[in-house]
Amino acid sequence: MDARRVSQVVPKVRQVGFVTHSDPNPPPQASRTQSVPIESNSGTPYDSPDFSPVMIPPPRHHSENLSHLRSAAVAVPESSSRRPMWDDRVAVVGSYNPGNSLLGQPVSPNSSEVNSEASTTLGWFGRNSSGKFSAGSSFPGGGFDLTTVKMENFTQLEGKKPEAVPGKGGGGGVEVNNRESSSNTLKAKTTKAERRETQEAQRAAKAAGKAQGNKPVAAAGGAGPSNILRQPSQNRDDPAVGSTIAGSDRRGGDRPPERERKKDVPPPRMQFDDQGRVNKSKKRAVFNQPEAKNRVELFRHLPQYEHGSQLTDLESKFLELDSMHPAVYKVGVQYLAGDVTGGNARCIAMLRAFQEVINDYSTPPGKTLVRDLTAKISSYVSFLIECRPLSMSMGNAIRFQKSRIAKLPLTLSETEAKAALCNDIDRFINEKIILADKVIVRHAATKVRDGDVLLTYGSSCVVEMILLYAHELGKQFRVVVVDSRPKHEGQALLRRLLAKGLSCTYTHINAVSYIMHEVTRVFLGASSVLSNGTTYSRVGTACVAMVAHAFRVPVLICCEAYKFHERVQLDSICSNELGDSNDIARVPGRPDVNSMDNRTNEKNLQFLNLMYDATPSEYVSMIITDYGMIPPTSVPVIVREYRREYLLI
Amino acid sequence: MWHRSASFILDKNQNDTVYPADSVTLTPPPPSSISTPQNPNPNLNRNMSMSAYYQTRAAHHGVVTSDWLAQSQEAATRAVATGGQEIVDGGKSGRAFSVIDEFNNWRKQPDLAEAVAAIRALAAVIRNSEAKTMMELEIELKKASDSLKSWDTTSISLTAGCDLFMRYVTRTSALEYEDFNSARSRLIERAEKFGEISYKARKIIAMLSQDFIFDGCTILVHGFSRVVMEVLKMAAQNKKLFRVLCTEGRPDRSGLRLANELAKLDVPVKLLIDSAVAYTMDEVDMVFVGADGVVESGGIINMMGTYQIALVAHSMNKPVYVAAESYKFARLYPLDQKDMGPALRPIDFGVPIPSKVEVETSARDYTPPQYLTLLFTDLGVLTPSVVSDELIQLYL
């Protein structure tokens, strides 16, 4: 929202939950809650154009803080997007601090007061960080991977904490300084000497402060001068202050070396409540997607578009999009129209399209195949993302694809390289999807006994294969297909099962608690399985799993291992997909209940049509994958052990 | 192999730790029939089938029930049958060596776990093999392990031990580059080593678990497990002061034997009937059980009654420790109690049961991992969820 970008706005109250507000530009309000990390701060350094719309900033917490910190201590006011220091310290403390909201209000130019106040409350911490981070100023705002560095900072800080407490904060901080400055000199905006100078000054100030007695206030005063220098220019621009919480991943002393960690950083994702970035990504978008107007407060970071007009818009641009390969275009349209759904189908469609792309590819003069093809694929992927957000399985497949391209031996001729890549894609589809499904079906069939009542939700192709296979084996069982509005995917499954002669019961999710008492096994598909065992699947799965758990019915998740992802997700909010709100607004075939129709743009009404949800691991008894039947606790083992092999194939 | 358990019965009768009521149901067979176990006893009801695994267990450390003779008879005939089959197989390849016989020989040693016996038997297969190529040898080994596995499908540790051994023996690719004889000797060496490791596992577990037994604690044990026995023995040798509550362990009353052995070590022991577990749980500090098999979820399959003890302990927040060797880790994943092949065992109720009354004869139950605190294995002290990690690393 534009209101947020205006300088000097006192932050508005962040409403948690599905609240509506009639005013699109709400009046600024006094206090803010700390716990919502999705506040947009459009002026932050990672708005820099280095980020493509596909790329997303690394996790928002800390990184921005750190960037401020870094540019902060040296008085080089090249970045207008700065924050007062205390914010950083809040982030460093890493937990919700009720005092912050109090501190958060007076974002005034003379925030050295605030600063000292913060230092007082936070004690040695303030001192330590102010001394420490000063050397980090060599970091430019964007384009550089802040997460890893930040992690290092925090890790080190954690390590320093105990010894810093008795008042030796300066020593610890300085040590960190040295290490940091040496590791990150290449991005320096100030010279080494300059930084050394400030660092020395601060050290001296700190020593002086210590000499005066170990009072934290004194120490804060020591760090003061630099703060005062830069504060006035700093907090003008950025009203979004202190809303971040430190991530849980900042502790742990034994981190792998930085280079390795950088690779481990999960691909950043776009936050759609970040207005500036959204605008930027729109500029390079292939086609227009009008955004939905009334989005639910908690889900603003997810893209939601007005459905209906996109397809025609995209079609009208078909001839203009000469850069787009027709196969990719076709897949994109299919995604958009909903003709290709389901994780495997989408993934295979995408890979087949890439195969065609590679077949038709010829290296432009003056470029190398490896780089140019990777760039091309990236642009296609961003087009596909515009059509529909990627599933995690597709992300894994793309990662595989890119690693294959990158690892191509340079000696290969173009035709050989193309053949090798196409072959790789074929192998991926065969081994990781088709064969994996067969293995899963074999495993799962051993868990079906005569007389069982199997419940499934929605329509998962693996579960369908399992049911059909068990039926072919001659097992006597009954199937309960649970379905839900608005997609009614279960009906298609039901039709196919009935055609094969299975005895089925069809019900809606509303009746799941009634039907559950007669069920003996619940088979569910998954869009992705995350490394904490959380299953990310069609919305409603968590509900079914929870009811099954309450009825002590074993829940079996059937998921190919290529859909495993090393991310950890605790809720369904951070990463999700929003569907068309019209889908839930109207009931087809029932004109008498269509009172909600045509009201999707009403100001005080918001529709939430989530596509996925996260099932916590305690509701899951077993995950059936191509590596066998494993408990949800073993997902990280599979991810760890086979990620490499899988990228190598 | 039966004479050992018979001698134990004599032992048990001397130390009269049994309730008088129980001694009615206990009808120790006369020594004459023990010496000739092949003698069929026509009076005994033999409609019950029994899992071979539990026959061995009963033979090694169970207190024998009245239809003991029936069991031994049945076992004898079955062993003959399978043995004969094997000999026919061996005849085809021109040898008179049988894995099953070898296995049964090893199995007669009561201190030797079934899996270790299987491993030694398989090592003997390699030694006696006349194969000329690696492939031949591997096929032979595979056949032997399959016949072992099919000989007793109910024994988890036997199956797991065979699988593990096959992995262990055939895993290295280095074997492919050697000439056959050195590869073979290396296989034998490896087999011996594996047998050694498995044999030492119990000692390792006992060492590991010493840290968990503190002075003045009360330990509840269920059934007779050689690992648990080893643990308690070592604790007693280390001059730890602790008290043991033994469940009776119906129907084979293996708890009585444990109590017996512990009493010999001067450990204070109290015997409970199986249904008194909840009654005594509040004075218990920890529960120690063995395992027939550790499954992939991290849960255990163990003698009937373990599940309910774990449930009671869990509800009273008492830790449940499982002592199990790593060769008991099996690639099984039961979802519930009925989700595994039943291992049946006749139960003697002391009175004739009318034929209309059904008797639950399953010998073991499955304890889900959420009720277990830690597993003491020769790989270390593990939480239940690590079992799957280890299995994945072993088998994939």
CSV table of C-alpha atoms in Angstrom, one decimal, chain B residues 52-306:
chain,number,residue,atom,x,y,z
B,52,ALA,CA,9.0,-71.7,15.6
B,53,TYR,CA,10.5,-68.6,17.1
B,54,TYR,CA,8.6,-69.0,20.3
B,55,GLN,CA,9.4,-72.7,20.4
B,56,THR,CA,13.0,-71.7,20.6
B,57,ARG,CA,12.4,-69.1,23.2
B,58,ALA,CA,10.4,-71.5,25.2
B,59,ALA,CA,13.1,-74.1,24.9
B,60,HIS,CA,15.8,-71.7,25.9
B,61,HIS,CA,14.2,-69.8,28.7
B,62,GLY,CA,10.6,-70.4,29.1
B,63,VAL,CA,9.0,-72.2,31.9
B,64,VAL,CA,7.3,-75.1,30.0
B,65,THR,CA,3.7,-75.5,29.9
B,66,SER,CA,1.7,-78.7,30.0
B,67,ASP,CA,1.6,-79.2,26.2
B,68,TRP,CA,5.3,-78.8,26.0
B,69,LEU,CA,5.6,-82.3,24.6
B,70,ALA,CA,3.2,-81.5,21.9
B,71,GLN,CA,5.3,-78.5,20.9
B,72,SER,CA,8.5,-80.4,20.9
B,73,GLN,CA,7.0,-83.2,18.9
B,74,GLU,CA,5.6,-80.7,16.4
B,75,ALA,CA,8.9,-78.9,16.2
B,76,ALA,CA,10.7,-82.2,15.6
B,77,THR,CA,8.5,-83.3,12.8
B,78,ARG,CA,8.6,-79.9,11.2
B,79,ALA,CA,12.3,-79.7,11.5
B,80,VAL,CA,12.6,-83.1,9.9
B,81,ALA,CA,10.2,-82.0,7.1
B,82,THR,CA,12.1,-78.9,6.2
B,83,GLY,CA,15.4,-80.5,6.8
B,84,GLY,CA,14.4,-83.2,4.3
B,85,GLN,CA,13.4,-80.7,1.8
B,86,GLU,CA,16.7,-79.0,2.2
B,87,ILE,CA,18.6,-82.2,1.7
B,88,VAL,CA,16.7,-82.8,-1.5
B,89,ASP,CA,17.9,-79.4,-2.5
B,90,GLY,CA,21.4,-80.2,-1.5
B,91,GLY,CA,21.2,-83.4,-3.4
B,92,LYS,CA,20.6,-81.5,-6.5
B,93,SER,CA,23.8,-79.6,-6.1
B,94,GLY,CA,25.6,-82.8,-5.0
B,95,ARG,CA,26.1,-81.8,-1.4
B,96,ALA,CA,24.7,-82.9,1.9
B,97,PHE,CA,25.0,-79.6,3.7
B,98,SER,CA,21.9,-78.0,5.0
B,99,VAL,CA,21.7,-74.5,6.3
B,100,ILE,CA,18.8,-75.4,8.5
B,101,ASP,CA,20.8,-78.1,10.3
B,102,GLU,CA,23.7,-75.8,10.7
B,103,PHE,CA,21.3,-73.1,12.0
B,104,ASN,CA,19.7,-75.6,14.4
B,105,ASN,CA,23.1,-76.6,15.7
B,106,TRP,CA,24.0,-73.1,16.4
B,107,ARG,CA,20.6,-72.4,17.8
B,108,LYS,CA,21.0,-75.0,20.5
B,109,GLN,CA,23.3,-72.7,22.4
B,110,PRO,CA,21.0,-70.8,24.6
B,111,ASP,CA,23.2,-67.7,24.8
B,112,LEU,CA,23.4,-67.4,21.1
B,113,ALA,CA,20.7,-65.2,19.6
B,114,GLU,CA,18.8,-66.6,16.7
B,115,ALA,CA,20.1,-64.0,14.3
B,116,VAL,CA,23.7,-64.8,15.3
B,117,ALA,CA,23.0,-68.4,14.8
B,118,ALA,CA,21.6,-67.6,11.4
B,119,ILE,CA,24.7,-65.6,10.6
B,120,ARG,CA,27.0,-68.3,11.6
B,121,ALA,CA,25.0,-70.8,9.6
B,122,LEU,CA,25.3,-68.6,6.6
B,123,ALA,CA,29.0,-68.3,7.2
B,124,ALA,CA,29.1,-72.0,7.2
B,125,VAL,CA,27.4,-72.0,3.8
B,126,ILE,CA,30.1,-69.9,2.4
B,127,ARG,CA,32.7,-72.2,3.9
B,128,ASN,CA,31.2,-75.3,2.5
B,129,SER,CA,30.3,-73.9,-0.8
B,130,GLU,CA,31.7,-75.4,-3.9
B,131,ALA,CA,30.8,-72.4,-6.0
B,132,LYS,CA,33.3,-71.4,-8.6
B,133,THR,CA,32.3,-67.8,-9.2
B,134,MET,CA,31.2,-64.9,-7.0
B,135,MET,CA,27.8,-64.9,-8.7
B,136,GLU,CA,27.3,-68.6,-7.9
B,137,LEU,CA,28.2,-68.1,-4.4
B,138,GLU,CA,25.9,-65.1,-4.0
B,139,ILE,CA,23.0,-67.0,-5.4
B,140,GLU,CA,23.8,-69.9,-3.1
B,141,LEU,CA,23.9,-67.6,-0.2
B,142,LYS,CA,20.7,-66.0,-1.2
B,143,LYS,CA,19.0,-69.4,-1.5
B,144,ALA,CA,20.3,-70.4,1.9
B,145,SER,CA,19.1,-67.2,3.5
B,146,ASP,CA,15.7,-67.5,1.8
B,147,SER,CA,15.3,-71.0,3.1
B,148,LEU,CA,16.3,-69.9,6.6
B,149,LYS,CA,13.8,-67.1,6.4
B,150,SER,CA,11.1,-69.3,5.2
B,151,TRP,CA,11.9,-71.9,7.7
B,152,ASP,CA,10.6,-69.5,10.4
B,153,THR,CA,8.7,-66.6,9.0
B,154,THR,CA,7.6,-65.5,12.4
B,155,SER,CA,11.0,-64.7,13.7
B,156,ILE,CA,11.8,-61.1,13.0
B,157,SER,CA,15.4,-61.2,14.2
B,158,LEU,CA,16.1,-64.2,12.0
B,159,THR,CA,14.8,-62.4,8.9
B,160,ALA,CA,16.5,-59.2,9.9
B,161,GLY,CA,19.8,-61.0,10.7
B,162,CYS,CA,19.8,-62.8,7.3
B,163,ASP,CA,19.0,-59.6,5.4
B,164,LEU,CA,21.6,-57.6,7.3
B,165,PHE,CA,24.2,-60.3,6.7
B,166,MET,CA,23.4,-60.4,3.0
B,167,ARG,CA,23.9,-56.6,2.9
B,168,TYR,CA,27.0,-56.8,4.9
B,169,VAL,CA,28.6,-59.5,2.8
B,170,THR,CA,27.7,-58.4,-0.6
B,171,ARG,CA,27.8,-54.7,-0.3
B,172,THR,CA,31.4,-53.8,-1.2
B,173,SER,CA,32.2,-53.4,-4.9
B,174,ALA,CA,35.8,-54.3,-4.1
B,175,LEU,CA,34.9,-57.9,-4.2
B,176,GLU,CA,34.3,-57.7,-7.9
B,177,TYR,CA,37.9,-57.0,-8.7
B,178,GLU,CA,39.4,-59.8,-6.7
B,179,ASP,CA,40.0,-63.3,-7.8
B,180,PHE,CA,37.4,-65.7,-6.5
B,181,ASN,CA,39.3,-67.4,-3.8
B,182,SER,CA,40.5,-64.3,-2.0
B,183,ALA,CA,37.0,-62.8,-2.4
B,184,ARG,CA,35.6,-65.9,-0.8
B,185,SER,CA,38.0,-65.9,2.1
B,186,ARG,CA,37.2,-62.3,2.6
B,187,LEU,CA,33.5,-63.1,2.7
B,188,ILE,CA,34.2,-65.7,5.3
B,189,GLU,CA,36.3,-63.3,7.2
B,190,ARG,CA,33.6,-60.8,7.1
B,191,ALA,CA,31.0,-63.3,8.1
B,192,GLU,CA,33.0,-64.3,11.1
B,193,LYS,CA,33.5,-60.7,12.0
B,194,PHE,CA,29.8,-59.9,11.7
B,195,GLY,CA,29.0,-62.9,13.9
B,196,GLU,CA,31.5,-61.6,16.4
B,197,ILE,CA,30.0,-58.1,16.3
B,198,SER,CA,26.6,-59.4,16.8
B,199,TYR,CA,27.8,-61.6,19.6
B,200,LYS,CA,29.4,-58.7,21.4
B,201,ALA,CA,26.4,-56.5,20.9
B,202,ARG,CA,24.9,-57.6,24.2
B,203,LYS,CA,27.9,-56.5,26.2
B,204,ILE,CA,28.0,-53.2,24.4
B,205,ILE,CA,24.4,-52.6,25.2
B,206,ALA,CA,24.9,-53.5,28.8
B,207,MET,CA,27.8,-51.0,29.1
B,208,LEU,CA,25.8,-48.3,27.4
B,209,SER,CA,22.8,-48.7,29.7
B,210,GLN,CA,24.8,-48.5,32.9
B,211,ASP,CA,24.5,-44.8,32.9
B,212,PHE,CA,20.7,-45.0,33.1
B,213,ILE,CA,20.5,-47.3,36.2
B,214,PHE,CA,21.0,-45.2,39.3
B,215,ASP,CA,21.3,-46.3,42.9
B,216,GLY,CA,18.0,-46.9,44.6
B,217,CYS,CA,16.0,-47.2,41.4
B,218,THR,CA,13.2,-49.7,40.8
B,219,ILE,CA,13.2,-51.3,37.4
B,220,LEU,CA,10.2,-53.1,35.9
B,221,VAL,CA,11.1,-55.8,33.4
B,222,HIS,CA,8.8,-57.8,31.3
B,223,GLY,CA,9.5,-61.3,30.1
B,224,PHE,CA,12.9,-62.7,29.8
B,225,SER,CA,15.3,-61.0,27.5
B,226,ARG,CA,18.9,-62.0,27.4
B,227,VAL,CA,20.0,-58.4,26.8
B,228,VAL,CA,18.0,-57.1,29.7
B,229,MET,CA,19.5,-59.8,31.8
B,230,GLU,CA,22.9,-58.8,30.7
B,231,VAL,CA,22.2,-55.2,31.5
B,232,LEU,CA,21.0,-56.0,35.0
B,233,LYS,CA,23.8,-58.5,35.6
B,234,MET,CA,26.3,-55.8,34.7
B,235,ALA,CA,24.6,-53.3,36.9
B,236,ALA,CA,24.7,-55.8,39.8
B,237,GLN,CA,28.4,-56.4,39.2
B,238,ASN,CA,29.0,-52.7,39.2
B,239,LYS,CA,27.5,-52.7,42.8
B,240,LYS,CA,24.6,-50.6,41.8
B,241,LEU,CA,21.7,-50.8,44.3
B,242,PHE,CA,18.5,-51.4,42.5
B,243,ARG,CA,15.3,-53.4,42.8
B,244,VAL,CA,13.7,-55.3,40.0
B,245,LEU,CA,10.0,-56.0,39.5
B,246,CYS,CA,9.5,-59.0,37.3
B,247,THR,CA,6.3,-59.6,35.5
B,248,GLU,CA,5.3,-63.2,35.4
B,249,GLY,CA,5.3,-63.3,31.6
B,250,ARG,CA,2.4,-65.6,30.8
B,251,PRO,CA,2.0,-67.9,29.1
B,252,ASP,CA,5.6,-69.1,28.9
B,253,ARG,CA,6.4,-67.6,32.3
B,254,SER,CA,9.7,-66.3,31.2
B,255,GLY,CA,9.5,-63.7,34.0
B,256,LEU,CA,9.9,-66.4,36.5
B,257,ARG,CA,13.2,-67.4,35.0
B,258,LEU,CA,14.4,-63.9,35.1
B,259,ALA,CA,13.5,-63.5,38.7
B,260,ASN,CA,15.3,-66.7,39.3
B,261,GLU,CA,18.5,-65.6,37.7
B,262,LEU,CA,18.4,-62.2,39.4
B,263,ALA,CA,17.9,-63.8,42.8
B,264,LYS,CA,21.1,-65.7,42.1
B,265,LEU,CA,22.8,-62.4,41.7
B,266,ASP,CA,21.4,-61.1,45.0
B,267,VAL,CA,19.3,-58.5,43.3
B,268,PRO,CA,16.1,-57.8,45.2
B,269,VAL,CA,13.4,-59.1,43.0
B,270,LYS,CA,9.7,-59.0,43.3
B,271,LEU,CA,7.4,-61.0,41.0
B,272,LEU,CA,4.2,-59.6,39.7
B,273,ILE,CA,1.4,-61.2,37.8
B,274,ASP,CA,1.0,-59.5,34.4
B,275,SER,CA,-2.1,-57.7,35.4
B,276,ALA,CA,-0.5,-56.0,38.4
B,277,VAL,CA,1.6,-53.7,36.3
B,278,ALA,CA,-0.5,-50.6,36.7
B,279,TYR,CA,-0.9,-51.3,40.4
B,280,THR,CA,2.9,-51.2,40.9
B,281,MET,CA,3.7,-48.6,38.3
B,282,ASP,CA,3.9,-45.7,40.7
B,283,GLU,CA,6.9,-47.2,42.5
B,284,VAL,CA,8.7,-47.9,39.3
B,285,ASP,CA,11.4,-45.6,38.1
B,286,MET,CA,11.9,-47.1,34.7
B,287,VAL,CA,10.7,-49.9,32.5
B,288,PHE,CA,13.2,-52.2,30.8
B,289,VAL,CA,12.1,-54.5,28.0
B,290,GLY,CA,13.8,-56.4,25.3
B,291,ALA,CA,12.5,-56.7,21.8
B,292,ASP,CA,11.9,-59.5,19.3
B,293,GLY,CA,12.2,-56.9,16.6
B,294,VAL,CA,12.6,-53.2,16.2
B,295,VAL,CA,10.6,-52.0,13.3
B,296,GLU,CA,11.1,-49.0,11.0
B,297,SER,CA,8.8,-46.6,12.8
B,298,GLY,CA,11.0,-47.1,15.9
B,299,GLY,CA,8.4,-49.1,17.6
B,300,ILE,CA,9.1,-52.6,18.9
B,301,ILE,CA,7.6,-56.0,18.5
B,302,ASN,CA,7.9,-57.9,21.7
B,303,MET,CA,6.3,-60.4,23.9
B,304,MET,CA,2.6,-59.9,24.5
B,305,GLY,CA,2.0,-57.4,27.3
B,306,THR,CA,4.8,-55.0,26.4
